Every structure is written in C-alpha cells, then in structure tokens.
mmCIF file of C-alpha atoms and ligand atoms in Angstrom:
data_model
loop_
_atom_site.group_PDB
_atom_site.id
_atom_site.type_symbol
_atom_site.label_atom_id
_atom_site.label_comp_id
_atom_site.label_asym_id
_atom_site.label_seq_id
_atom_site.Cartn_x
_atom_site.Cartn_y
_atom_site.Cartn_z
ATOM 1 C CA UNK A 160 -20.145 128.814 219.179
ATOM 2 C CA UNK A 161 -18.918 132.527 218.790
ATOM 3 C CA UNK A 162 -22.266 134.422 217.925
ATOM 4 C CA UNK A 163 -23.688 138.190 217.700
ATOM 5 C CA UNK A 164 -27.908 138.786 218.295
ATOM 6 C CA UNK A 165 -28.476 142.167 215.975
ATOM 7 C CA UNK A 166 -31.496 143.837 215.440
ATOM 8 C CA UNK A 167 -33.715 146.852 216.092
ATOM 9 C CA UNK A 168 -34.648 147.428 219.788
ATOM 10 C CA UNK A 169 -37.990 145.162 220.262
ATOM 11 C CA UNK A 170 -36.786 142.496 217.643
ATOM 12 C CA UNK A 171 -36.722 139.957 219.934
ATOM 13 C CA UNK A 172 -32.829 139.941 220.598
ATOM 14 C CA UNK A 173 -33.034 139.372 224.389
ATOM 15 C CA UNK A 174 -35.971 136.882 224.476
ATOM 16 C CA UNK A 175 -34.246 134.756 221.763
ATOM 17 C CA UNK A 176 -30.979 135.260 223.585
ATOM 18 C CA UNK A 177 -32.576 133.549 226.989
ATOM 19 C CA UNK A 178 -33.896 130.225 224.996
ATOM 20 C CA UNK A 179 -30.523 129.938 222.736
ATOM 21 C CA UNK A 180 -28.073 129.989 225.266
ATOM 22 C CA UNK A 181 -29.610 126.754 226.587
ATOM 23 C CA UNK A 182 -29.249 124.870 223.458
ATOM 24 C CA UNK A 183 -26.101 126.012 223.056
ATOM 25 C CA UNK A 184 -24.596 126.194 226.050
ATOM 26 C CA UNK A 185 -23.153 129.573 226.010
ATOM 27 C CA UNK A 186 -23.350 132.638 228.116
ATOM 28 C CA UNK A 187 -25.960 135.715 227.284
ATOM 29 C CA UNK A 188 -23.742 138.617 227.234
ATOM 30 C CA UNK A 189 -26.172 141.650 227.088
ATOM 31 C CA UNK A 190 -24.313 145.002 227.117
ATOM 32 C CA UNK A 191 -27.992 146.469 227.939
ATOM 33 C CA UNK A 192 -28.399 144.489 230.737
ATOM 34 C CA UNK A 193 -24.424 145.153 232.028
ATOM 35 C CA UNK A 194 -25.208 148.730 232.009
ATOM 36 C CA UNK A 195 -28.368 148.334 233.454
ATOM 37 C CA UNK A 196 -26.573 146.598 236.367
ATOM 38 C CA UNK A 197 -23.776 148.824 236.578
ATOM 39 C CA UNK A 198 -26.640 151.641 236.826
ATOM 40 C CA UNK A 199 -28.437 150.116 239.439
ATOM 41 C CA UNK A 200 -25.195 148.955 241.270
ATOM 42 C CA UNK A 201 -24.234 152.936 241.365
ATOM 43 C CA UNK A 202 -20.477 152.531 239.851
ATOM 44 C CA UNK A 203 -19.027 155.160 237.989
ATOM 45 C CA UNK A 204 -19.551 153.681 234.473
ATOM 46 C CA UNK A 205 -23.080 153.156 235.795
ATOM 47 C CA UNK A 206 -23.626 156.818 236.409
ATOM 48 C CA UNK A 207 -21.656 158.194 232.790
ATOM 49 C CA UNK A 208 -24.393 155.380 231.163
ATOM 50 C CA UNK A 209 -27.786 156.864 232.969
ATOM 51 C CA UNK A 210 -27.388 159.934 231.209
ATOM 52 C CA UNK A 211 -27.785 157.933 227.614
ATOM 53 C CA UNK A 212 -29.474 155.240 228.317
ATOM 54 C CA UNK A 213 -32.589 157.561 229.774
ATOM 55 C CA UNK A 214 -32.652 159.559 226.865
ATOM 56 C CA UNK A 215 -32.168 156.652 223.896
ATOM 57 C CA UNK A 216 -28.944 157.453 223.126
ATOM 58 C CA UNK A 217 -25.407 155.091 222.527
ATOM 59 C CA UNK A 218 -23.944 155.099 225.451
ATOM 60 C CA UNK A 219 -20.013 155.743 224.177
ATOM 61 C CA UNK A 220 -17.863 153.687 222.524
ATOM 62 C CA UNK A 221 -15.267 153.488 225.112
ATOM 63 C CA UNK A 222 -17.208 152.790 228.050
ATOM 64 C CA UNK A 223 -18.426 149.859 226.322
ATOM 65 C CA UNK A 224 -15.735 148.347 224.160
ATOM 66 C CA UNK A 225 -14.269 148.133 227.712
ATOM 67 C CA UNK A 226 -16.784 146.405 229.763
ATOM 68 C CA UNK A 227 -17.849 143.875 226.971
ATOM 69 C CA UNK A 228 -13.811 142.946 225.133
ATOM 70 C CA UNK A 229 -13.389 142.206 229.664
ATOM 71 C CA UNK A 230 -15.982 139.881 229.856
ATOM 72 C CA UNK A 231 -15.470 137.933 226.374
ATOM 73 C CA UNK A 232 -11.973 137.444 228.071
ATOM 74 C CA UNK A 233 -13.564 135.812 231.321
ATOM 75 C CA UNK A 234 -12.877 131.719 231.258
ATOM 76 C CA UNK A 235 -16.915 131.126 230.799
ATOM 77 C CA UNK A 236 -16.496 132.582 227.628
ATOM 78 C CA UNK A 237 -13.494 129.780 226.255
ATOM 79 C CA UNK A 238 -15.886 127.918 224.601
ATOM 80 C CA UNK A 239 -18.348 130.484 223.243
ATOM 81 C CA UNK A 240 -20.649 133.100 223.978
ATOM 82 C CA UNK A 241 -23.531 135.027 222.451
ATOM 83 C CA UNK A 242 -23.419 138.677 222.417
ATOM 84 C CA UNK A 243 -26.635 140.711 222.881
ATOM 85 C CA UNK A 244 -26.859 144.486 221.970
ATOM 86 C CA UNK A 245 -23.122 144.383 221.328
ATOM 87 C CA UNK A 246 -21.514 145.556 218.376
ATOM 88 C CA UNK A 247 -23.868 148.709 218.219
ATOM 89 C CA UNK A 248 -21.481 150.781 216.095
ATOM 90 C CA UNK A 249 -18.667 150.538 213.548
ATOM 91 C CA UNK A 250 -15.991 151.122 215.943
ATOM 92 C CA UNK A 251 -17.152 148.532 218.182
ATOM 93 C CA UNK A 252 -17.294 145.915 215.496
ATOM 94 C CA UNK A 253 -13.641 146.513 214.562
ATOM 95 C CA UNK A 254 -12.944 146.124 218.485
ATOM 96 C CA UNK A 255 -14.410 143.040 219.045
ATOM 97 C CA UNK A 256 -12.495 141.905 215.701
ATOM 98 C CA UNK A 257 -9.384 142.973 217.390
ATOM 99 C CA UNK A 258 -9.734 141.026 220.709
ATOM 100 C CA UNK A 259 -10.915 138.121 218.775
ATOM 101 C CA UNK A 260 -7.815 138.085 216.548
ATOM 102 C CA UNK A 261 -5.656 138.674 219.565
ATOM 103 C CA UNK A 262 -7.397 135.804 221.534
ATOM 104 C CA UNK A 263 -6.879 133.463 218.117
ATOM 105 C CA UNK A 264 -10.759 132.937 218.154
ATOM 106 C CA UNK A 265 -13.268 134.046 215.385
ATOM 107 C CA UNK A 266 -17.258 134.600 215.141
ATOM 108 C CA UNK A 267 -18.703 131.917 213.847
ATOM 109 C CA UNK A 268 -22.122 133.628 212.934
ATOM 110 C CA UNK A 269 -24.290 136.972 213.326
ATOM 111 C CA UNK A 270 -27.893 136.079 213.750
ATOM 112 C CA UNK A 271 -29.681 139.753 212.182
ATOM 113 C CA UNK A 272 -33.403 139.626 213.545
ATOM 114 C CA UNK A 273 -35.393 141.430 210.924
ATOM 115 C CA UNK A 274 -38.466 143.497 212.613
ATOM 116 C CA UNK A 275 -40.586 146.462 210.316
ATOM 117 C CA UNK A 276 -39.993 149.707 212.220
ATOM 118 C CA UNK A 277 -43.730 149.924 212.389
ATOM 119 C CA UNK A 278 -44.161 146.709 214.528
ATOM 120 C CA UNK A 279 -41.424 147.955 216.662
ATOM 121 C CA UNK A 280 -43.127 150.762 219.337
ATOM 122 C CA UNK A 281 -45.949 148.636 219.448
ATOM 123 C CA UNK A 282 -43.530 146.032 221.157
ATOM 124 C CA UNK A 283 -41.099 148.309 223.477
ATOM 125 C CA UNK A 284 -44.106 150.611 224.694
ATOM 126 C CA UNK A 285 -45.903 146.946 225.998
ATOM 127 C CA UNK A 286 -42.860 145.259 227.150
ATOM 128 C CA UNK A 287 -42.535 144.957 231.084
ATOM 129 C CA UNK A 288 -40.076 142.554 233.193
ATOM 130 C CA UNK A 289 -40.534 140.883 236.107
ATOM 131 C CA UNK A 290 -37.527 141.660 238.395
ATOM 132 C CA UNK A 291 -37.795 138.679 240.546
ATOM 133 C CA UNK A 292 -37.192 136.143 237.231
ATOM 134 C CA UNK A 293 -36.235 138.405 234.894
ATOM 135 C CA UNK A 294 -39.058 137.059 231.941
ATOM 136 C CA UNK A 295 -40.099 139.100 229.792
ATOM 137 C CA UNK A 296 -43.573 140.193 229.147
ATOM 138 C CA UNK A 297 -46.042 141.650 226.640
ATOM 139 C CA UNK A 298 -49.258 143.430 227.653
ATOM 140 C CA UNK A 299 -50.864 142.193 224.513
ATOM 141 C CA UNK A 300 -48.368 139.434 223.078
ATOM 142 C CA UNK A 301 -46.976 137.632 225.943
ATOM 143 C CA UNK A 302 -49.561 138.671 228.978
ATOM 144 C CA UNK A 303 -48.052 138.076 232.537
ATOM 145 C CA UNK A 304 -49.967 135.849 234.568
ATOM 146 C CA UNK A 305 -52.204 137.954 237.019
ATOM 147 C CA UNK A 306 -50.668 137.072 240.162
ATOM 148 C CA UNK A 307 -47.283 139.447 239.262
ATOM 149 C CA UNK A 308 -49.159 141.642 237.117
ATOM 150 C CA UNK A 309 -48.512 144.081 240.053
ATOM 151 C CA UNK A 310 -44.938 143.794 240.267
ATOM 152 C CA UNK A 311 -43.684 144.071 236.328
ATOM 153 C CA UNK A 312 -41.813 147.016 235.218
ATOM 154 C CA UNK A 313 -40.995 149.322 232.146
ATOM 155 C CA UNK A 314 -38.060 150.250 231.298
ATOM 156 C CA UNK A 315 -37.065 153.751 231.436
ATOM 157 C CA UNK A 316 -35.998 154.117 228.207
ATOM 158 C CA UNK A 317 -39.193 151.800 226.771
ATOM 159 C CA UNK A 318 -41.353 154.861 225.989
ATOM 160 C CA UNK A 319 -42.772 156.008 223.135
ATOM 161 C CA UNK A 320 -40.129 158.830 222.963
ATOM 162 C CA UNK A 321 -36.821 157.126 223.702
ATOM 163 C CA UNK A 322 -38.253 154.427 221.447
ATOM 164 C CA UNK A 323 -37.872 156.624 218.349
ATOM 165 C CA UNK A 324 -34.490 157.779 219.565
ATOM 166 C CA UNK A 325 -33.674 154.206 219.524
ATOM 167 C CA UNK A 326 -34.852 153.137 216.465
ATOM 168 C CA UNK A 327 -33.108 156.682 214.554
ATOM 169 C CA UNK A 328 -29.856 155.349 216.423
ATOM 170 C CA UNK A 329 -30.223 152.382 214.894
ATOM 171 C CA UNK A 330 -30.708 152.725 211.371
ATOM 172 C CA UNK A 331 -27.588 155.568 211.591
ATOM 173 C CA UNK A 332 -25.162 154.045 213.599
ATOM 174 C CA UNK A 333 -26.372 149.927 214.064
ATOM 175 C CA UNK A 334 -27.321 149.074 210.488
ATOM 176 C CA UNK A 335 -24.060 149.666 208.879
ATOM 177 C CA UNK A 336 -22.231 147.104 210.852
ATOM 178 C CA UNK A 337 -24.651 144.850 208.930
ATOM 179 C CA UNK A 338 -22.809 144.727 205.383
ATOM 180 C CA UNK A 339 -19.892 144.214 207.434
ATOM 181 C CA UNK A 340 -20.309 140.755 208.646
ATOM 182 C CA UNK A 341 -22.572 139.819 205.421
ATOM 183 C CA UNK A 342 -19.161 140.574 203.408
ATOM 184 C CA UNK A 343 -17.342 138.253 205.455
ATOM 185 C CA UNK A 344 -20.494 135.434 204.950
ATOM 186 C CA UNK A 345 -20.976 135.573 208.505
ATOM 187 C CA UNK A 346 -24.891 137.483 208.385
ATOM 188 C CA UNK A 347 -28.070 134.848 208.666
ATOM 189 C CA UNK A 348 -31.190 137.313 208.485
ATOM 190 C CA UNK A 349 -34.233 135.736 210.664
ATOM 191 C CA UNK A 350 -37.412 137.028 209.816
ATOM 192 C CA UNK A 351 -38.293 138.209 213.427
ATOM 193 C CA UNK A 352 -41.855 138.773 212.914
ATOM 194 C CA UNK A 353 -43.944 136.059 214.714
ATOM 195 C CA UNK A 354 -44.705 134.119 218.216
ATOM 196 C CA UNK A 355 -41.248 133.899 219.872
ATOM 197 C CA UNK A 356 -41.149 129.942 219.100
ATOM 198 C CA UNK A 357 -41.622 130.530 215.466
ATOM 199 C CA UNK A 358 -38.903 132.536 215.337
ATOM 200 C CA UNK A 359 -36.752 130.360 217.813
ATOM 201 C CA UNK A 360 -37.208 127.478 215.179
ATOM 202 C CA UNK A 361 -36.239 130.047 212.576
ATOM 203 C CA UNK A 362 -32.819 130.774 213.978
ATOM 204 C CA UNK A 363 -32.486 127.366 215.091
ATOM 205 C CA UNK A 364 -32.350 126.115 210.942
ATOM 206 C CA UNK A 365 -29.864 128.746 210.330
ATOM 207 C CA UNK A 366 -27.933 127.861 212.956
ATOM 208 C CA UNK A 367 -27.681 124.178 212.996
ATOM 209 C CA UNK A 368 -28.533 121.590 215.636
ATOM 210 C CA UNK A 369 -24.968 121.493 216.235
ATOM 211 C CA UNK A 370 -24.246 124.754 216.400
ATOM 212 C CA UNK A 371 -22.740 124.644 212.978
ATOM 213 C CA UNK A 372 -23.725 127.951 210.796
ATOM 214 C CA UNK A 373 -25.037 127.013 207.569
HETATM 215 P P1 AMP B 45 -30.674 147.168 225.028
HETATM 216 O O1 AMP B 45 -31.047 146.512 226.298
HETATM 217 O O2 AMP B 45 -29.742 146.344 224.195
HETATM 218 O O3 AMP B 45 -31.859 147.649 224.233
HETATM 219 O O4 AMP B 45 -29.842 148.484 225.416
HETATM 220 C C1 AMP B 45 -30.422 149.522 226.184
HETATM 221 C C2 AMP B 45 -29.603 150.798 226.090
HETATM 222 O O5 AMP B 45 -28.276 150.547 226.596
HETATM 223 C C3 AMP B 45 -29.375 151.320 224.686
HETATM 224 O O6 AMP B 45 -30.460 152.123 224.233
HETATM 225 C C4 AMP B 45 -28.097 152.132 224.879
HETATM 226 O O7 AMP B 45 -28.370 153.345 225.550
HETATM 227 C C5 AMP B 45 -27.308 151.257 225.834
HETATM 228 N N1 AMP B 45 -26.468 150.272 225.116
HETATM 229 C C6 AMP B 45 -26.608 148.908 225.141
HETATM 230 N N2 AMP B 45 -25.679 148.315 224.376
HETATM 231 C C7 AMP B 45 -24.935 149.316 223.842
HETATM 232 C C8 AMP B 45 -23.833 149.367 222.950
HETATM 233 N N3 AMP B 45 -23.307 148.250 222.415
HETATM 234 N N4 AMP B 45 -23.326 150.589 222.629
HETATM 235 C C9 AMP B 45 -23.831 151.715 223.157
HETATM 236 N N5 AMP B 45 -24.891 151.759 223.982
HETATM 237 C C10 AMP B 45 -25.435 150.565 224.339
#
C-alpha cells in the first residue's frame, strides 16, 4: 500500500498516520517530523529548515524532494509506505511521480482529510506532544493525563500566528495538488471532523480492510 495523508495543518494527518500504519503495516514517513529531527539533530538541512518552519512557511522544494524521494528508496519502504505532510506543492507531486515511475511502483491512494479552516486554530493552538512517547495531545479534545501534564510541549510553529501562515500556505500552494490526484481517481476525501476513531473508521471504509482503495 503506496498512500499520501493530505490535509490542512490540524486535520488530523499525523494522529491518523500513527493508528494506520499499524493496520497496514507500513512506515509513517512525516516530512514535518524529518525536519523536525534534522533541526534538532543540528545538520545543515536542519538549520536552512528552522528559518521556515519557525515562521509557517514551505520549507523549499529542493531540500525536501531530496530528503523524502531518499527515504521512499530505503528497503522498509519495498512494500509500501504512507507519506505524511509530503507532497506540499506542485513540484513535489510531479517528483514523487518521477521516482515512483523510475522505481516501477505507483500510489495506490491519497487519503484528503477535510477540516473547516475555522476548526483548524482551535486545534494547532491546543495541540502539545509528549517527547518521551511522542502522543499527541489536546488541551480540550484529547487531555493528557495529569501525571505528564508538566512535560508536554508546543510546537514552535503551533501558534496562533504561524497557524494562519500555515493555513494561507495551504490553500495557495497545498490545495492544488488536490485536482491532481482526483484526475487520476486516486483522491478519497474523509470528512475529518470528529473524535479521532470516527474518523479512523472513516478512512478505514475508503480504504479497504485489505488495503485495497475503493
Ligand atoms: P507538519 O508537521 O507536516 O505540519 O510540517 C511542519 C512544517 O514543516 C511546515 O509548516 C513546513 O514549514 C515544513 N514542511 C513539512 N513538510 C513540508 C513539505 N512537504 N514541503 C515544505 N515544507 C514542509
């Protein structure tokens, strides 16, 4: 199973991501969270990304094409793999179709998780990880349990402002890669709006138990 998670930031892409891969067996391949390691880990591509990532913008299209067409190629990916965050923009969609054709593989289904824009900085501004599990939390929708209340954290770019960057980066730049995959009758919109198991049994019936896109 070849798949792509799309959506607004705060749809729901990286929660879902963490309970799919385990029905299907796949690895989560999160450009966000790549660059958030390669920030944290102090490499060069970690350093260009800061700068973007801080502020809400795309990091570039060639520092990521890069890092994510690498790891598709790595042998956990032979059978499959679920990309989170990853095509953002136009030119990475035609990249990914690139290495795919090159690699004789093809995607076998984009999931799109459908969130209003109003519901959306309600969920970023309350969102906070735990860094010793890495579960995610809501302050209102998903409270942590009290005992490592203390130790969650935001992310830098989950504030109000970076939120709307993220959302106006989005619409310009994300949402045209949709008609692109709904052309090729790879697209399954999920109405993201829900409890996180409602919407896990959602994508789960347009998936298949197999695996197998309807
Ligand atoms: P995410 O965790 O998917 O919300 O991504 C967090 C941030 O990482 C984004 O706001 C961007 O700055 C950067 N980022 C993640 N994936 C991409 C991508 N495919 N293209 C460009 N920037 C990305």
């Amino acid at each position: 199973m070849r798949m792509i998670l799309i959506g607004p930031p705060g749809a729901g892409k990286g929660t879902q991501a963490a309970n799919l891969v385990n029905t299907y067996a796949i690895p989560h391949i999160s450009s966000g969270d790549m660059l958030r390691g390669a920030v944290k880990a102090g490499t060069e591509l970690g350093k260009t990304a800061d700068r973007y990532m801080k502020a809400g913008d795309l990091v570039p299209d060639e520092v990521v094409i890069g890092m994510i067409i690498e790891r598709i190629a790595a042998p956990d990916c032979s059978k499959g793999f679920m990309l989170d965050g990853f095509p953002r923009t136009q030119p990475q969609a035609a990249a990914l179709d690139t290495a795919l054709k090159a690699a004789n593989v093809e995607l076998d289904a984009v999931v799109l998780l459908e969130v209003p824009d109003e519901l959306i900085v309600d969920r970023i501004t309350g969102r906070r990880s735990d860094p010793e599990t890495g579960t995610i939390y809501h302050l209102k929708f998903k409270p942590p349990p009290a005992e490592i209340a203390d130790r969650l954290v935001q992310r830098k770019d989950d504030t109000a402002a970076a939120c709307e960057a993220r959302l106006d980066k989005y619409h310009r730049d994300t949402a045209p890669v949709i008609p692109y995959y709904a052309e090729r009758g790879l697209l399954r919109r999920v109405d993201g709006v829900g409890s996180p198991d409602e919407v896990l049994l959602r994508i789960s019936a347009v998936l298949g138990p197999q695996g197998q896109a309807s």
